[in-house]
């Protein structure tokens, strides 16, 4: 029995050793497979990190290029706008200068017209004054003549009617009566 027990124990131990060796071999295979799988995952992750790093670098480069292009376009636009503003200022200055020149010409022409009108008025006033003085002198002469005629007694004669027809005013005509 003891030998039987020993045999059974040896068989059990051998079976356990065999099973342990099988499990150890399976575990080692699982470990190798897991290690290979982990290495593949790490390798894939490194590849993805490298790809993402490359994509990020490309994005940075594309963004930098786009920013540079936008800055260049903005500077070009600002230059163009500045040129247009300068042209408009120059045009406005030229228009203002022409307007000022025309205004000065109009003022000069208006002053000439005023001077000419003043001269014409002065000449007409002198002419009118001379004519007025002449007519006044004629009227005074007629009045004096009428008074003399009245003093002489011509009122009864037909000269009174003649004086009225000639245009002696009513005051003189009354005085002659």
PDB file of N, CA and C in Angstrom, residues 40-76:
ATOM      1  N   UNK A  40       3.208  45.228 -30.449  1.00  0.00           N
ATOM      2  CA  UNK A  40       2.495  45.744 -31.626  1.00  0.00           C
ATOM      3  C   UNK A  40       1.685  46.983 -31.270  1.00  0.00           C
ATOM      4  N   UNK A  41       0.992  46.915 -30.113  1.00  0.00           N
ATOM      5  CA  UNK A  41       0.206  48.091 -29.683  1.00  0.00           C
ATOM      6  C   UNK A  41       1.108  49.304 -29.446  1.00  0.00           C
ATOM      7  N   UNK A  42       2.236  49.071 -28.788  1.00  0.00           N
ATOM      8  CA  UNK A  42       3.182  50.175 -28.538  1.00  0.00           C
ATOM      9  C   UNK A  42       3.718  50.698 -29.866  1.00  0.00           C
ATOM     10  N   UNK A  43       4.045  49.777 -30.778  1.00  0.00           N
ATOM     11  CA  UNK A  43       4.558  50.188 -32.087  1.00  0.00           C
ATOM     12  C   UNK A  43       3.496  50.973 -32.856  1.00  0.00           C
ATOM     13  N   UNK A  44       2.240  50.455 -32.816  1.00  0.00           N
ATOM     14  CA  UNK A  44       1.147  51.175 -33.481  1.00  0.00           C
ATOM     15  C   UNK A  44       0.938  52.557 -32.853  1.00  0.00           C
ATOM     16  N   UNK A  45       0.995  52.604 -31.531  1.00  0.00           N
ATOM     17  CA  UNK A  45       0.821  53.891 -30.831  1.00  0.00           C
ATOM     18  C   UNK A  45       1.929  54.864 -31.217  1.00  0.00           C
ATOM     19  N   UNK A  46       3.178  54.339 -31.273  1.00  0.00           N
ATOM     20  CA  UNK A  46       4.303  55.200 -31.673  1.00  0.00           C
ATOM     21  C   UNK A  46       4.106  55.693 -33.104  1.00  0.00           C
ATOM     22  N   UNK A  47       3.633  54.782 -33.990  1.00  0.00           N
ATOM     23  CA  UNK A  47       3.377  55.176 -35.376  1.00  0.00           C
ATOM     24  C   UNK A  47       2.292  56.267 -35.429  1.00  0.00           C
ATOM     25  N   UNK A  48       1.233  56.057 -34.619  1.00  0.00           N
ATOM     26  CA  UNK A  48       0.153  57.055 -34.594  1.00  0.00           C
ATOM     27  C   UNK A  48       0.652  58.385 -34.033  1.00  0.00           C
ATOM     28  N   UNK A  49       1.472  58.330 -32.976  1.00  0.00           N
ATOM     29  CA  UNK A  49       2.047  59.559 -32.405  1.00  0.00           C
ATOM     30  C   UNK A  49       2.908  60.246 -33.449  1.00  0.00           C
ATOM     31  N   UNK A  50       3.704  59.466 -34.179  1.00  0.00           N
ATOM     32  CA  UNK A  50       4.558  60.048 -35.219  1.00  0.00           C
ATOM     33  C   UNK A  50       3.697  60.687 -36.312  1.00  0.00           C
ATOM     34  N   UNK A  51       2.620  59.967 -36.714  1.00  0.00           N
ATOM     35  CA  UNK A  51       1.711  60.524 -37.727  1.00  0.00           C
ATOM     36  C   UNK A  51       1.060  61.811 -37.224  1.00  0.00           C
ATOM     37  N   UNK A  52       0.573  61.759 -35.975  1.00  0.00           N
ATOM     38  CA  UNK A  52      -0.071  62.956 -35.403  1.00  0.00           C
ATOM     39  C   UNK A  52       0.917  64.110 -35.281  1.00  0.00           C
ATOM     40  N   UNK A  53       2.143  63.805 -34.898  1.00  0.00           N
ATOM     41  CA  UNK A  53       3.181  64.838 -34.809  1.00  0.00           C
ATOM     42  C   UNK A  53       3.447  65.430 -36.185  1.00  0.00           C
ATOM     43  N   UNK A  54       3.531  64.550 -37.202  1.00  0.00           N
ATOM     44  CA  UNK A  54       3.756  65.022 -38.573  1.00  0.00           C
ATOM     45  C   UNK A  54       2.565  65.867 -39.039  1.00  0.00           C
ATOM     46  N   UNK A  55       1.343  65.395 -38.755  1.00  0.00           N
ATOM     47  CA  UNK A  55       0.145  66.166 -39.127  1.00  0.00           C
ATOM     48  C   UNK A  55       0.112  67.506 -38.409  1.00  0.00           C
ATOM     49  N   UNK A  56       0.459  67.511 -37.124  1.00  0.00           N
ATOM     50  CA  UNK A  56       0.491  68.770 -36.365  1.00  0.00           C
ATOM     51  C   UNK A  56       1.520  69.727 -36.967  1.00  0.00           C
ATOM     52  N   UNK A  57       2.686  69.169 -37.358  1.00  0.00           N
ATOM     53  CA  UNK A  57       3.721  70.007 -37.980  1.00  0.00           C
ATOM     54  C   UNK A  57       3.211  70.555 -39.310  1.00  0.00           C
ATOM     55  N   UNK A  58       2.521  69.686 -40.097  1.00  0.00           N
ATOM     56  CA  UNK A  58       1.962  70.152 -41.366  1.00  0.00           C
ATOM     57  C   UNK A  58       0.897  71.232 -41.124  1.00  0.00           C
ATOM     58  N   UNK A  59       0.046  71.013 -40.111  1.00  0.00           N
ATOM     59  CA  UNK A  59      -0.982  72.012 -39.782  1.00  0.00           C
ATOM     60  C   UNK A  59      -0.339  73.331 -39.362  1.00  0.00           C
ATOM     61  N   UNK A  60       0.708  73.246 -38.521  1.00  0.00           N
ATOM     62  CA  UNK A  60       1.409  74.468 -38.110  1.00  0.00           C
ATOM     63  C   UNK A  60       1.999  75.178 -39.322  1.00  0.00           C
ATOM     64  N   UNK A  61       2.606  74.388 -40.220  1.00  0.00           N
ATOM     65  CA  UNK A  61       3.203  74.980 -41.423  1.00  0.00           C
ATOM     66  C   UNK A  61       2.123  75.593 -42.309  1.00  0.00           C
ATOM     67  N   UNK A  62       1.007  74.871 -42.492  1.00  0.00           N
ATOM     68  CA  UNK A  62      -0.093  75.396 -43.315  1.00  0.00           C
ATOM     69  C   UNK A  62      -0.688  76.646 -42.671  1.00  0.00           C
ATOM     70  N   UNK A  63      -0.857  76.615 -41.343  1.00  0.00           N
ATOM     71  CA  UNK A  63      -1.389  77.781 -40.628  1.00  0.00           C
ATOM     72  C   UNK A  63      -0.428  78.957 -40.755  1.00  0.00           C
ATOM     73  N   UNK A  64       0.853  78.682 -40.595  1.00  0.00           N
ATOM     74  CA  UNK A  64       1.857  79.741 -40.725  1.00  0.00           C
ATOM     75  C   UNK A  64       1.832  80.326 -42.132  1.00  0.00           C
ATOM     76  N   UNK A  65       1.727  79.458 -43.140  1.00  0.00           N
ATOM     77  CA  UNK A  65       1.655  79.920 -44.531  1.00  0.00           C
ATOM     78  C   UNK A  65       0.395  80.748 -44.753  1.00  0.00           C
ATOM     79  N   UNK A  66      -0.734  80.260 -44.217  1.00  0.00           N
ATOM     80  CA  UNK A  66      -1.998  80.985 -44.377  1.00  0.00           C
ATOM     81  C   UNK A  66      -1.936  82.336 -43.685  1.00  0.00           C
ATOM     82  N   UNK A  67      -1.372  82.371 -42.470  1.00  0.00           N
ATOM     83  CA  UNK A  67      -1.248  83.640 -41.739  1.00  0.00           C
ATOM     84  C   UNK A  67      -0.344  84.597 -42.504  1.00  0.00           C
ATOM     85  N   UNK A  68       0.760  84.068 -43.023  1.00  0.00           N
ATOM     86  CA  UNK A  68       1.675  84.908 -43.807  1.00  0.00           C
ATOM     87  C   UNK A  68       0.972  85.452 -45.039  1.00  0.00           C
ATOM     88  N   UNK A  69       0.210  84.604 -45.725  1.00  0.00           N
ATOM     89  CA  UNK A  69      -0.519  85.037 -46.927  1.00  0.00           C
ATOM     90  C   UNK A  69      -1.587  86.070 -46.566  1.00  0.00           C
ATOM     91  N   UNK A  70      -2.299  85.812 -45.481  1.00  0.00           N
ATOM     92  CA  UNK A  70      -3.321  86.793 -45.039  1.00  0.00           C
ATOM     93  C   UNK A  70      -2.680  88.122 -44.667  1.00  0.00           C
ATOM     94  N   UNK A  71      -1.547  88.064 -43.995  1.00  0.00           N
ATOM     95  CA  UNK A  71      -0.835  89.294 -43.626  1.00  0.00           C
ATOM     96  C   UNK A  71      -0.397  90.050 -44.883  1.00  0.00           C
ATOM     97  N   UNK A  72       0.118  89.287 -45.869  1.00  0.00           N
ATOM     98  CA  UNK A  72       0.544  89.920 -47.124  1.00  0.00           C
ATOM     99  C   UNK A  72      -0.649  90.561 -47.831  1.00  0.00           C
ATOM    100  N   UNK A  73      -1.765  89.815 -47.885  1.00  0.00           N
ATOM    101  CA  UNK A  73      -2.969  90.359 -48.529  1.00  0.00           C
ATOM    102  C   UNK A  73      -3.468  91.603 -47.790  1.00  0.00           C
ATOM    103  N   UNK A  74      -3.458  91.551 -46.465  1.00  0.00           N
ATOM    104  CA  UNK A  74      -3.894  92.709 -45.675  1.00  0.00           C
ATOM    105  C   UNK A  74      -2.982  93.906 -45.929  1.00  0.00           C
ATOM    106  N   UNK A  75      -1.678  93.656 -45.986  1.00  0.00           N
ATOM    107  CA  UNK A  75      -0.738  94.747 -46.270  1.00  0.00           C
ATOM    108  C   UNK A  75      -0.967  95.305 -47.669  1.00  0.00           C
ATOM    109  N   UNK A  76      -1.206  94.400 -48.641  1.00  0.00           N
ATOM    110  CA  UNK A  76      -1.502  94.858 -50.002  1.00  0.00           C
ATOM    111  C   UNK A  76      -2.775  95.706 -50.019  1.00  0.00           C
TER     112      UNK A  76
END
